[in-house]
């Protein structure tokens, strides 16, 4: 996850919530991609570290557990840069120009010059991030699948060229498609910081309630007596994700029959959100009061990641005929 600062509910349901659940079934590596943040925000790096810390605090508050998963920060594992460099040597330019997000982002992110070497090459860095840990599965949403596909192609090409003791160095990773429920922001568009329509994981209860009050609803409900449809209402979407069955039943019946008002319905949605956010915010407080604790978690995770990365890079260097030892067989 890029180090973009505090996370919102969209980040939670689109990724974090799935990751928390995966910890029981997989050996997981989660990292804060501070170098990736530089591919679009390179001019002002003053907030990068603070943004990384905010992401980490939200991870910990949402339930990522350093006892079960490796949590680390990309820039503290410099082997990622080395593998990125080596992979960039074998990656044809055409593969990068074809990545759908390349053109899309260049067109959509205005006010920044994205015609940089780093921006074109960031999918190679992503591939290095995945391949470094010999990742077999990458939890992604639909839009990230092309990046995993590219990683498979790069891994295949590497394995064709180079062998480590007669074996392929890298597995070809697979996308693990994670559910991405539709989560609208307060204005009904996709929740995104750039639209200013977010509900943050750190928003206190009064702020959540206030944001809900101004949230758009089914436009058919102009008057209190007009029936509505929760399936076309952003508040209805929130209920579907966060409210229990009983509340959803009440919303369905009440909205369609004009038996309830939107104000009442929104207060129920706020109740459901607060119920989820409160325990997260309590967990977060422990680390906000003692940020050093969080930093130590990140450092311990980064040290573990460096160990794994170092083993992988020894194999890569030997496979490519550039091992650090005299004989080049990894033994001396
Ligand atoms: S009652 Fe609820 S679901 Fe129906 S339009 Fe109002 S806010 Fe939306």
Short mmCIF file of N, CA, C and O and ligand atoms in Angstrom, two decimals, residues 217-218 221 228-230 233 235-236 239 251 255 260-262 265-266, ligand 1:
data_model
loop_
_atom_site.label_atom_id
_atom_site.label_comp_id
_atom_site.label_asym_id
_atom_site.label_seq_id
_atom_site.Cartn_x
_atom_site.Cartn_y
_atom_site.Cartn_z
N UNK A 217 -28.48 11.07 -1.14
CA UNK A 217 -29.39 9.91 -1.03
C UNK A 217 -30.04 9.66 -2.39
O UNK A 217 -29.71 10.33 -3.38
N UNK A 218 -30.98 8.72 -2.41
CA UNK A 218 -31.74 8.47 -3.65
C UNK A 218 -32.45 9.77 -4.05
O UNK A 218 -33.28 10.28 -3.29
N UNK A 221 -36.24 10.63 -3.54
CA UNK A 221 -36.88 11.01 -2.28
C UNK A 221 -36.73 12.51 -2.04
O UNK A 221 -35.92 12.97 -1.24
N UNK A 228 -38.40 5.58 -1.70
CA UNK A 228 -37.06 5.54 -2.31
C UNK A 228 -36.62 4.12 -2.57
O UNK A 228 -37.40 3.17 -2.42
N UNK A 229 -35.35 4.00 -2.95
CA UNK A 229 -34.80 2.67 -3.26
C UNK A 229 -33.37 2.58 -2.73
O UNK A 229 -32.47 3.24 -3.27
N UNK A 230 -33.15 1.77 -1.70
CA UNK A 230 -31.79 1.67 -1.12
C UNK A 230 -30.76 1.17 -2.11
O UNK A 230 -29.57 1.41 -1.92
N UNK A 233 -29.14 4.18 -3.61
CA UNK A 233 -28.79 5.22 -2.65
C UNK A 233 -27.44 4.90 -2.00
O UNK A 233 -27.22 3.79 -1.51
N UNK A 235 -26.31 5.75 0.81
CA UNK A 235 -26.47 5.36 2.22
C UNK A 235 -26.90 3.88 2.28
O UNK A 235 -26.46 3.12 3.15
N UNK A 236 -27.73 3.49 1.32
CA UNK A 236 -28.14 2.08 1.22
C UNK A 236 -26.92 1.18 1.02
O UNK A 236 -26.83 0.09 1.60
N UNK A 239 -25.20 0.68 4.29
CA UNK A 239 -25.93 -0.31 5.11
C UNK A 239 -25.57 -1.73 4.68
O UNK A 239 -25.35 -2.60 5.52
N UNK A 251 -34.39 -0.88 6.68
CA UNK A 251 -34.10 0.12 5.65
C UNK A 251 -34.87 -0.22 4.37
O UNK A 251 -35.52 0.65 3.78
N UNK A 255 -37.65 2.41 3.53
CA UNK A 255 -37.31 3.34 2.44
C UNK A 255 -38.32 3.20 1.31
O UNK A 255 -38.86 4.19 0.81
N UNK A 260 -39.80 5.39 6.69
CA UNK A 260 -38.75 6.05 7.48
C UNK A 260 -38.25 7.26 6.70
O UNK A 260 -38.39 7.33 5.48
N UNK A 261 -37.66 8.18 7.43
CA UNK A 261 -37.04 9.34 6.77
C UNK A 261 -35.56 9.08 6.57
O UNK A 261 -34.96 8.22 7.23
N UNK A 262 -34.94 9.86 5.67
CA UNK A 262 -33.51 9.67 5.40
C UNK A 262 -32.66 10.02 6.62
O UNK A 262 -31.62 9.41 6.85
N UNK A 265 -32.60 7.01 8.77
CA UNK A 265 -31.85 5.95 8.09
C UNK A 265 -30.34 6.22 8.17
O UNK A 265 -29.53 5.34 8.41
N UNK A 266 -29.98 7.51 8.00
CA UNK A 266 -28.56 7.87 8.07
C UNK A 266 -28.01 7.68 9.48
O UNK A 266 -26.85 7.32 9.66
S1 LIG B 1 -34.23 6.11 3.47
FE1 LIG B 1 -32.09 5.52 3.55
S2 LIG B 1 -31.76 4.20 1.79
FE2 LIG B 1 -33.69 5.30 1.45
S3 LIG B 1 -33.11 7.09 0.26
FE3 LIG B 1 -33.10 7.71 2.40
S4 LIG B 1 -31.02 7.42 3.06
FE4 LIG B 1 -31.26 6.29 1.17
#
